[in-house]
Amino acid sequence: MKEYRLNVDPRILELLGPNLYTNIYYVLAELIANAYDADAKNVYIISNKDDIRVEDDGHGMSYEAGDIAKYLNVAGVSRTTESGSLTKSGGRRKMGRKGVGKLAALSVSEDVDVLTVANGEKSGFVLTRQPENGHDLKAIQDDQIVFERITDHGSAIIMRNPQYRLHKTLDAVKRNLLKIFPLVNANFRIHVVRGKEEITIEDFDRSIMGELCALVTLGEKFKQLCDLVTDSYPERRGDLVAARAMKAIPITMRANDGKEHEYSLEVLGWIGAYRSTRGRKAELTDFPDNFISLFANEKMGEFNILPIVGQNKLNEVYVVGQLHVDLFELTELPDIALSNRQGYKSDDPRYEAVREYVRSDLLADVLKRRETYTDIINADKKKKKEDALKGDEEKLKAAIDAFRKKASADAVDALAALGVKASRDAMENAISQSINTNSPDLGLKSAVDSQKKKILISQTYPDKPFADIIYQMLIFNNVPPDDILYTNCDDEVCRVPEERGVYDYLREFFVESYSKQKIFVLFVTSENTKVSWGAITEVGASWITKIDHKIFNIHPFRPEHPLNDEMQWQSTNRDRPSGDLWMMRLNADVFCQKIEAVCDALGYKKMAREKNMSHLGTLVSIRNA
């Protein structure tokens, strides 16, 4: 009779089993990786009423050949030499290293059936958090070893009464799996089965590349991905899509032999930007759609470094990428992965080098390409809107001219009816009455006003971090981005139309206009204001046109006339040399008060003070003293 003995202190199962993984998809990724290491061509994830089953058509494990004894040697290092880093077929590099991935299923179920067949030899046992007599596992009889999809070779992991479930739709399951295990193709397919429903995952690239508007690839292996990005603007394709060479970063590391060696840290993969995020929240999945994942030996090591390398910019919501750094898993170097395989050790020089490269180079590149795409698609839209606004201005002008003619004619008729001897007061009253009667003809004015920008954030580029806070607080208070004119905004809709000068734009629609609506200006003032000709010009223009404004000032600068320096301004501090912004609690309250006052003046539905203070605290440091 076959005996199955677990070669590990059983207490580790109780400690690690329920806590090793925090998400069922990470568990599935480990089981899929085991199938990959077994040279499987197909993996079947079968969601049944009382269990979740993962089957694969890999080599399977032979009891007689010692495969199962090796499997039950938990935490036994599986890769110590380069030759030992390859799978049995020699065609794949092994993903597993720590030997604890087999415990993944215990994060989902207290008892897990392990079934396997190799060349017709069946074996089975129950992996449990509490083995009998400390180490012994219950055997499963051969007649109870039944597979749903495989025959003479392969394995099955059955998680009984799972504590977690897959997403209710198979499409969402597919999206989750592709994010953490993208290595699918004709030679390695994942099949997800629920009842009579089944979906096969065999092509990662087309499922996501078609959603991108910008892409940067690294290395020849990923170059062909560029062809899968929709060619909407052929004349600008070079600005949107680029195939780069692999990035090689020289690095010195201490190997397991204790000696320091020079290595080339090679980064391959891709980073892109979605065309739109619209509709993505309709079907919630367990992972965000914007992420930058790190892989080594084709296996995901960390799902998302975007919060670490990003700068919390609004357009980072469009970013997605998968980077491969096999040096992370080089056998002769120390293991960089955390025990739960859901991240890397943050102080490892390899990890630090990759983070810095992504932060300073890759992320900035793809964000610039995303902005270019936004400029392109909005150029025509903005031109049409601008033309429509000009057309309405012409209609308004014509209406005013018609009004004047009609008012004059009516005045003459009124004077004739009164007689030449009518008094001056009578004539003035008649003309006034005619004007009042014909005033409704000017109803087009409201249509012109409705298409205009309502708020101008006047600032200098060095003060952009503070201006961004004002912008985000306006958005939080239900001000549409399309109503804001902010020349350095990350959102293109707020910037001046392409190939238009900001002052020409302002003059055309806010000075030389029949409409009387005036833009509301939010001035960001600091020591930088004094040396910015543009900022000084905007201050002068606001005084000449008597425009309403609010002042948001960075200490120690003091706003002066022609700004309304008698009015209370908001004061913010900036540390040197870091440039970090912060506010006293009173000044934070004044900040919120001014944002709310702008909303009141322009008719926006403002948020309550408590919510505004709370949200402001996520954007800038608020100190009590």
XYZ file of C-alpha atoms in Angstrom:
625
model
C 0.000 0.000 0.000
C 1.283 3.440 -0.913
C 2.217 5.750 1.926
C 2.363 9.523 1.652
C 4.528 11.246 4.230
C 4.959 15.008 4.326
C 8.603 15.961 4.846
C 8.081 19.173 6.830
C 7.112 20.252 10.322
C 3.296 20.044 10.097
C 2.911 23.334 11.977
C 4.024 25.142 8.845
C 0.811 24.057 7.131
C -1.328 25.693 9.782
C 0.814 28.821 9.705
C 1.288 29.214 5.974
C -1.682 27.415 4.483
C -4.427 29.969 5.256
C -2.134 33.007 5.065
C 0.319 32.377 2.260
C -1.889 33.871 -0.453
C -4.443 36.666 -0.289
C -6.302 36.069 -3.538
C -7.571 32.936 -5.256
C -6.052 34.044 -8.565
C -2.568 34.040 -7.024
C -3.298 30.480 -5.906
C -4.384 29.539 -9.403
C -1.236 31.167 -10.804
C 0.897 28.885 -8.610
C -1.006 25.778 -9.703
C -0.816 26.842 -13.354
C 2.935 27.424 -12.930
C 3.290 23.877 -11.559
C 1.511 22.609 -14.662
C 3.828 24.668 -16.853
C 6.864 23.176 -15.097
C 5.397 19.726 -15.784
C 5.460 20.524 -19.552
C 1.655 20.574 -19.733
C 0.032 21.862 -22.903
C -3.411 22.325 -21.339
C -4.618 23.410 -17.913
C -8.284 23.084 -16.965
C -9.755 25.246 -14.197
C -13.100 23.666 -13.404
C -15.478 25.464 -11.050
C -17.960 22.983 -9.602
C -20.654 23.427 -6.986
C -18.572 22.126 -4.074
C -15.008 22.369 -5.341
C -12.556 24.066 -7.671
C -10.464 21.636 -9.699
C -7.224 22.370 -11.572
C -6.185 19.623 -13.993
C -3.232 19.535 -16.371
C -1.941 17.155 -19.029
C 1.689 17.373 -17.912
C 3.999 14.449 -17.157
C 2.213 13.547 -13.933
C 4.026 12.050 -10.927
C 5.121 8.484 -10.415
C 5.089 7.029 -6.909
C 7.518 4.264 -7.883
C 9.986 6.700 -9.485
C 10.034 8.921 -6.394
C 8.287 11.917 -7.990
C 5.668 12.123 -5.230
C 8.257 11.883 -2.425
C 10.041 14.804 -4.051
C 6.737 16.694 -4.328
C 6.058 16.187 -0.608
C 9.450 17.604 0.315
C 8.026 21.048 1.112
C 10.409 23.999 0.795
C 12.990 21.855 -0.930
C 14.918 24.101 -3.325
C 14.172 22.953 -6.867
C 16.806 24.934 -8.776
C 20.447 24.794 -7.694
C 22.176 24.482 -11.062
C 21.535 25.856 -14.535
C 20.699 22.399 -15.897
C 18.306 21.874 -13.000
C 16.532 25.081 -14.007
C 14.971 23.418 -17.069
C 11.823 21.291 -17.153
C 11.950 17.558 -17.945
C 11.458 18.216 -21.666
C 14.274 20.758 -21.621
C 12.102 23.177 -23.570
C 11.041 25.436 -20.707
C 12.673 27.184 -17.799
C 11.182 26.202 -14.452
C 9.076 28.805 -12.696
C 9.124 27.236 -9.229
C 12.034 27.728 -6.856
C 11.009 27.843 -3.199
C 9.014 24.600 -3.093
C 6.101 26.118 -1.183
C 3.787 26.760 -4.142
C 2.252 23.330 -3.566
C 0.770 24.743 -0.362
C -1.093 27.418 -2.330
C -4.302 25.421 -2.503
C -4.418 25.232 1.310
C -5.119 28.966 1.298
C -8.448 28.123 -0.337
C -9.399 24.803 1.306
C -8.511 22.985 4.504
C -8.326 19.693 2.609
C -7.057 19.356 -0.942
C -7.125 16.185 -3.045
C -3.995 15.629 -5.119
C -4.505 13.166 -7.968
C -1.859 12.191 -10.494
C -1.231 9.659 -13.221
C 2.053 8.911 -15.003
C 2.171 6.328 -17.768
C -1.014 4.740 -16.453
C 0.212 4.586 -12.795
C -2.337 6.344 -10.571
C -1.624 7.900 -7.175
C -3.651 10.144 -4.875
C -3.636 11.636 -1.399
C -5.295 14.359 0.680
C -3.081 17.364 1.414
C -4.379 18.880 4.648
C -3.515 21.585 7.121
C -3.557 18.968 9.894
C -1.881 15.700 8.799
C -2.506 12.469 10.762
C 0.240 11.635 13.274
C 1.977 14.858 12.338
C 3.246 13.872 8.887
C 1.030 11.190 7.357
C -1.434 12.052 4.625
C -4.548 10.034 3.804
C -4.246 7.940 0.658
C -6.942 7.984 -2.018
C -7.826 4.591 -3.486
C -7.157 4.022 -7.166
C -10.858 3.561 -8.007
C -11.516 7.029 -6.557
C -8.813 8.692 -8.646
C -10.989 10.102 -11.408
C -10.100 12.869 -13.836
C -12.511 14.990 -15.829
C -10.304 16.035 -18.749
C -7.080 13.991 -18.811
C -6.300 10.306 -19.362
C -2.896 8.598 -19.086
C -0.680 11.421 -17.741
C -1.167 14.583 -15.727
C -2.306 15.842 -12.336
C -5.356 17.325 -10.637
C -5.614 19.566 -7.584
C -9.114 19.559 -6.082
C -9.906 22.278 -3.540
C -12.900 20.971 -1.568
C -15.428 23.432 -0.089
C -13.342 26.438 -1.144
C -13.339 29.545 1.024
C -13.040 31.739 -2.091
C -14.855 31.611 -5.393
C -14.079 32.666 -8.931
C -15.737 35.721 -10.443
C -19.309 35.171 -11.601
C -18.464 35.652 -15.304
C -15.869 33.642 -17.208
C -14.734 36.760 -19.091
C -13.757 38.355 -15.783
C -11.933 35.175 -14.764
C -10.062 35.316 -18.074
C -9.052 38.960 -17.563
C -7.786 38.205 -14.051
C -5.755 35.193 -15.133
C -4.212 37.018 -18.087
C -3.017 39.790 -15.807
C -1.083 37.441 -13.542
C -0.246 34.645 -15.994
C 0.064 35.969 -19.565
C 2.202 33.072 -20.835
C -0.501 31.502 -22.995
C -0.185 30.452 -26.618
C -0.800 27.482 -28.887
C 1.591 25.364 -26.776
C 0.097 26.296 -23.406
C -3.637 26.885 -23.099
C -5.801 27.573 -20.060
C -9.404 26.356 -20.156
C -11.930 27.747 -17.662
C -15.023 25.584 -17.189
C -18.209 26.213 -15.221
C -21.096 23.829 -15.923
C -21.800 23.945 -19.638
C -19.803 27.162 -20.072
C -16.189 27.017 -21.199
C -13.692 29.599 -22.347
C -10.171 28.949 -23.664
C -7.330 31.387 -23.029
C -4.657 30.964 -25.670
C -3.804 34.463 -26.843
C -2.856 37.199 -24.423
C -1.496 39.717 -26.880
C -4.555 40.335 -29.036
C -6.881 40.539 -26.056
C -5.153 43.611 -24.654
C -3.117 45.197 -27.463
C -6.286 46.058 -29.340
C -7.334 48.264 -26.425
C -4.174 50.390 -26.485
C -3.484 53.714 -28.191
C 0.202 53.919 -27.251
C 2.855 51.245 -26.825
C 6.590 50.887 -26.182
C 8.156 47.432 -26.511
C 11.563 46.298 -25.280
C 13.442 43.571 -27.130
C 12.944 41.628 -30.359
C 10.696 39.084 -28.647
C 8.004 41.718 -28.043
C 8.511 43.849 -31.144
C 5.640 42.180 -33.039
C 3.168 43.470 -30.449
C 3.382 46.863 -32.154
C 1.540 45.424 -35.153
C -1.464 44.596 -32.945
C -2.075 48.208 -31.884
C -4.810 49.789 -34.008
C -3.355 52.051 -36.694
C -5.906 54.876 -36.351
C -3.500 57.701 -37.248
C -0.841 56.357 -39.665
C 0.828 59.738 -40.122
C 1.474 59.980 -36.364
C 2.174 56.299 -35.632
C 5.814 56.953 -34.767
C 4.654 59.297 -32.004
C 2.359 56.648 -30.545
C 4.101 53.286 -31.008
C 7.794 52.439 -30.701
C 9.845 49.222 -30.668
C 12.974 49.703 -28.568
C 15.940 47.441 -28.057
C 16.172 45.460 -24.852
C 17.292 47.638 -21.923
C 20.575 46.422 -20.405
C 21.632 47.829 -17.026
C 25.095 46.853 -15.669
C 24.955 45.775 -12.046
C 27.321 44.250 -9.498
C 25.871 41.473 -7.315
C 27.179 39.081 -4.681
C 26.382 35.554 -5.868
C 25.564 32.548 -3.695
C 29.264 31.599 -3.731
C 29.969 34.786 -1.765
C 31.854 36.485 -4.591
C 30.875 39.682 -6.405
C 30.293 39.465 -10.142
C 29.265 41.847 -12.901
C 25.883 41.123 -14.459
C 23.747 42.651 -17.169
C 20.237 43.278 -15.879
C 18.132 42.905 -19.017
C 14.624 44.365 -19.097
C 12.245 43.155 -21.803
C 8.503 43.435 -22.272
C 6.145 46.273 -22.991
C 4.348 49.258 -21.504
C 1.295 50.893 -23.028
C -1.679 53.164 -22.464
C -5.359 52.437 -22.967
C -7.392 54.492 -25.417
C -10.105 54.880 -22.780
C -11.114 53.638 -19.338
C -14.799 53.999 -20.148
C -16.871 50.921 -19.296
C -14.104 49.119 -17.417
C -15.882 49.389 -14.076
C -19.050 47.809 -15.448
C -17.572 44.354 -14.843
C -15.456 44.508 -11.736
C -12.517 42.141 -11.548
C -10.153 41.349 -8.715
C -7.264 43.354 -10.148
C -7.100 46.919 -11.453
C -6.736 47.468 -15.191
C -3.870 49.944 -14.754
C -0.725 48.211 -13.549
C 2.924 47.498 -14.321
C 3.787 43.884 -13.518
C 7.205 42.302 -13.124
C 7.933 38.774 -14.371
C 10.930 36.490 -14.175
C 11.234 33.216 -16.076
C 7.745 34.011 -17.430
C 6.209 33.900 -13.929
C 4.749 36.945 -12.244
C 6.755 38.118 -9.258
C 4.942 41.373 -8.469
C 1.618 42.428 -9.905
C 1.843 46.196 -9.709
C 4.780 48.574 -9.176
C 2.859 51.537 -10.635
C 2.035 53.016 -7.182
C 5.773 52.896 -6.395
C 7.163 54.332 -9.626
C 4.267 56.663 -10.482
C 3.780 60.271 -9.466
C 0.046 60.025 -8.756
C -0.805 61.799 -12.004
C -4.333 61.621 -13.346
C -3.288 60.054 -16.648
C -1.552 57.117 -14.929
C -4.977 55.480 -14.853
C -4.365 54.596 -18.533
C -1.009 52.856 -17.980
C -0.555 49.094 -18.287
C 2.597 47.061 -18.750
C 4.401 43.763 -18.217
C 8.170 43.730 -17.859
C 10.381 40.637 -17.790
C 13.616 40.573 -15.796
C 15.023 37.033 -15.736
C 18.018 38.122 -13.648
C 15.566 38.185 -10.732
C 15.503 34.365 -10.923
C 19.075 33.586 -11.937
C 19.958 30.389 -10.042
C 23.390 31.532 -8.856
C 22.017 34.714 -7.262
C 20.089 35.035 -3.976
C 16.338 34.555 -4.133
C 14.682 37.968 -4.486
C 11.042 36.844 -4.144
C 8.999 37.190 -0.977
C 7.736 33.939 0.523
C 4.202 34.440 -0.791
C 5.449 35.023 -4.361
C 3.455 38.270 -4.456
C 6.330 40.721 -4.441
C 10.082 41.282 -4.402
C 12.450 42.354 -1.652
C 12.491 46.137 -1.938
C 16.176 46.564 -1.002
C 17.560 44.167 -3.599
C 19.807 46.092 -6.066
C 18.107 44.410 -9.051
C 14.684 45.552 -7.912
C 15.911 49.067 -7.166
C 17.530 49.373 -10.611
C 14.341 48.311 -12.401
C 12.171 50.678 -10.383
C 14.425 53.635 -11.181
C 14.512 52.792 -14.905
C 10.719 52.533 -15.107
C 10.207 55.712 -13.073
C 12.663 57.907 -14.937
C 12.346 56.560 -18.475
C 9.619 54.120 -19.473
C 6.673 55.611 -17.595
C 7.443 59.151 -18.732
C 7.743 57.970 -22.336
C 4.396 56.201 -22.485
C 2.581 59.042 -20.703
C 3.932 61.493 -23.269
C 2.653 59.225 -26.059
C -0.757 59.024 -24.369
C -0.913 62.837 -24.255
C -0.045 62.961 -27.963
C -2.902 60.569 -28.697
C -5.305 62.719 -26.676
C -4.170 65.831 -28.538
C -4.756 64.114 -31.890
C -8.261 62.824 -31.204
C -9.338 66.055 -29.551
C -7.920 68.378 -32.204
C -10.803 67.842 -34.616
C -13.361 67.819 -31.824
C -12.039 71.071 -30.409
C -11.893 72.682 -33.848
C -15.536 71.805 -34.458
C -16.503 73.155 -31.068
C -14.505 76.324 -31.649
C -16.096 76.769 -35.091
C -19.522 76.264 -33.536
C -18.737 78.891 -30.919
C -17.584 81.326 -33.586
C -20.763 80.581 -35.529
C -22.899 81.310 -32.514
C -20.988 84.551 -31.985
C -21.813 85.521 -35.571
C -25.460 84.664 -35.006
C -25.438 86.724 -31.831
C -23.866 89.650 -33.699
C -26.488 89.368 -36.431
C -29.217 89.225 -33.804
C -27.862 92.366 -32.152
C -27.735 94.175 -35.519
C -31.297 93.096 -36.297
C -32.361 94.209 -32.851
C -30.883 97.650 -33.386
C -32.632 98.073 -36.749
C -35.961 96.874 -35.423
C -35.671 98.988 -32.276
C -34.889 102.081 -34.369
C -37.795 101.454 -36.735
C -40.203 100.969 -33.872
C -38.884 104.145 -32.263
C -39.542 106.162 -35.462
C -43.073 104.760 -35.644
C -43.641 105.623 -32.036
C -42.357 109.185 -32.541
C -44.538 109.650 -35.615
C -47.548 108.513 -33.650
C -46.723 110.981 -30.900
C -46.169 113.911 -33.272
C -43.187 116.160 -33.811
C -44.047 118.206 -30.783
C -43.565 115.306 -28.380
C -41.325 116.023 -25.373
C -37.844 114.558 -25.070
C -38.955 112.441 -22.113
C -41.755 110.934 -24.167
C -39.395 110.069 -27.011
C -36.896 108.446 -24.628
C -39.661 106.437 -22.999
C -40.865 105.218 -26.382
C -37.387 104.118 -27.431
C -36.797 102.461 -24.061
C -40.081 100.580 -24.313
C -39.171 99.334 -27.799
C -35.799 98.087 -26.602
C -37.384 96.254 -23.682
C -39.963 94.667 -25.958
C -37.291 93.325 -28.335
C -34.817 92.116 -25.689
C -35.947 88.425 -25.933
C -34.419 88.310 -29.448
C -31.059 88.074 -27.701
C -31.763 84.645 -26.184
C -28.842 83.205 -28.152
C -26.489 84.787 -25.618
C -27.077 81.951 -23.130
C -26.134 79.389 -25.783
C -22.868 81.189 -26.423
C -22.122 81.481 -22.713
C -22.765 77.756 -22.114
C -19.958 76.728 -24.488
C -17.248 78.815 -22.860
C -14.630 77.984 -20.283
C -15.786 79.126 -16.864
C -12.595 78.982 -14.782
C -8.993 79.935 -15.548
C -6.208 78.605 -13.310
C -3.471 81.216 -13.747
C -0.054 79.852 -12.728
C 3.589 79.398 -13.661
C 5.005 75.989 -14.554
C 7.214 75.738 -11.409
C 3.994 76.049 -9.358
C 2.229 73.236 -11.258
C 2.127 70.874 -8.204
C 0.024 73.452 -6.321
C -2.112 74.229 -9.389
C -2.745 70.480 -9.774
C -4.165 70.382 -6.246
C -6.559 73.242 -7.078
C -7.569 71.466 -10.279
C -8.210 68.160 -8.522
C -10.274 69.883 -5.839
C -12.413 71.545 -8.532
C -12.998 68.175 -10.168
C -13.866 66.690 -6.759
C -16.487 69.443 -6.394
C -18.233 68.451 -9.639
C -16.658 71.057 -11.916
C -16.422 69.474 -15.402
C -12.843 69.457 -16.787
C -14.224 70.989 -19.989
C -15.158 74.138 -18.032
C -11.574 74.693 -16.827
C -8.773 76.432 -18.709
C -5.438 75.286 -17.263
C -2.516 75.494 -19.673
C -0.257 72.999 -17.850
C -2.968 70.448 -17.058
C -2.248 66.743 -17.594
C -5.782 66.432 -18.996
C -5.672 67.767 -22.574
C -9.295 68.921 -22.513
C -8.287 71.750 -20.152
C -5.436 73.030 -22.287
C -5.620 75.651 -25.042
C -6.451 74.122 -28.453
C -3.480 72.902 -30.493
C -1.700 75.654 -32.453
C -3.540 78.438 -30.611
C -1.863 81.058 -28.448
C -3.366 81.304 -24.976
C -3.708 85.095 -25.117
C -5.299 85.078 -28.586
C -7.723 82.466 -27.295
C -8.596 84.501 -24.221
C -8.974 87.730 -26.164
C -11.211 86.170 -28.812
C -13.669 84.595 -26.449
C -13.455 86.701 -23.296
C -12.717 90.234 -24.474
C -13.791 90.650 -28.112
C -17.079 88.873 -27.502
C -20.675 90.053 -27.548
C -21.295 87.700 -24.657
C -20.914 89.334 -21.247
C -19.843 86.168 -19.415
C -16.423 86.657 -17.848
C -14.085 83.892 -16.865
C -13.453 83.337 -13.132
C -9.704 83.382 -12.464
C -7.929 81.407 -9.735
C -4.479 82.955 -9.313
C -1.627 80.771 -8.055
C 0.935 83.283 -6.827
C 4.454 82.792 -5.514
C 7.961 84.179 -5.919
C 7.782 82.676 -9.430
C 4.983 85.098 -10.386
C 7.324 88.095 -10.323
C 9.559 86.637 -13.048
C 6.807 85.266 -15.310
C 5.683 87.653 -18.039
C 2.665 85.469 -18.744
C 1.469 85.516 -15.144
C 1.929 89.297 -14.902
C -0.017 89.767 -18.141
C -2.927 87.688 -16.838
C -3.005 89.728 -13.623
C -3.177 92.957 -15.637
C -5.872 91.597 -17.960
C -8.048 90.550 -15.029
C -7.834 94.049 -13.527
C -8.704 95.782 -16.831
C -11.725 93.545 -17.465
C -12.830 93.580 -13.785
C -12.872 89.781 -13.608
C -13.756 87.991 -10.358
C -10.816 86.109 -8.891
C -9.488 84.192 -5.912
C -5.856 84.074 -4.758
C -3.997 80.922 -3.715
C -0.578 82.068 -2.526
C 2.650 80.250 -1.665
C 4.453 81.811 1.312
C 6.527 84.032 1.640
C 5.274 85.842 -1.477
C 2.745 88.648 -0.841
C 0.152 89.358 -3.571
C -0.032 93.008 -4.565
C -2.229 95.396 -6.558
C -3.755 95.130 -9.169
C -4.834 91.842 -7.558
C -7.410 92.375 -4.854
C -4.832 92.255 -2.070
C -7.348 93.549 0.449
C -9.291 90.300 0.122
C -8.150 87.333 2.250
C -5.961 85.015 0.201
C -5.189 81.392 0.875
C -1.655 80.706 2.070
C 0.369 77.520 1.492
C 3.930 76.669 2.521
C 6.659 75.066 0.436
C 9.672 73.372 2.011
C 13.100 73.898 0.490
C 14.883 72.218 -1.193
C 12.409 69.296 -1.424
C 9.594 71.468 -2.802
C 7.020 69.631 -0.650
C 3.812 71.611 -0.097
C 1.949 71.777 3.197
C -0.770 73.827 4.902
C -1.766 74.771 8.395
C -5.239 73.469 9.236
C -6.697 77.008 9.149
C -5.267 77.620 5.674
C -6.587 74.252 4.505
C -10.037 75.344 5.651
C -9.646 78.665 3.774
C -8.574 76.689 0.680
C -11.788 74.637 0.813
C -13.821 77.783 1.501
C -12.522 79.440 -1.678
C -13.145 76.348 -3.828
C -16.685 76.165 -2.491
C -17.197 79.908 -3.122
C -16.219 79.441 -6.771
C -18.753 76.623 -7.051
C -21.443 78.817 -5.514
C -20.645 81.686 -7.880
C -20.811 79.488 -10.992
C -23.627 77.171 -9.964
C -21.742 73.896 -9.388
C -22.894 71.372 -6.788
C -20.137 71.677 -4.176
C -19.146 69.039 -1.628
C -19.547 69.502 2.119
C -16.640 71.109 4.006
C -15.852 67.911 5.905
C -15.516 65.913 2.671
C -13.435 68.643 1.065
C -11.034 68.764 4.011
C -10.720 64.993 3.958
C -10.016 64.883 0.212
C -7.565 67.797 0.422
C -5.661 65.808 3.045
C -4.986 63.111 0.435
C -3.415 65.690 -1.900
C -1.286 67.788 0.445
C 0.094 67.548 3.983
C -2.114 69.362 6.542
C -0.416 70.174 9.831
C -1.843 71.284 13.168
C 1.170 73.380 14.112
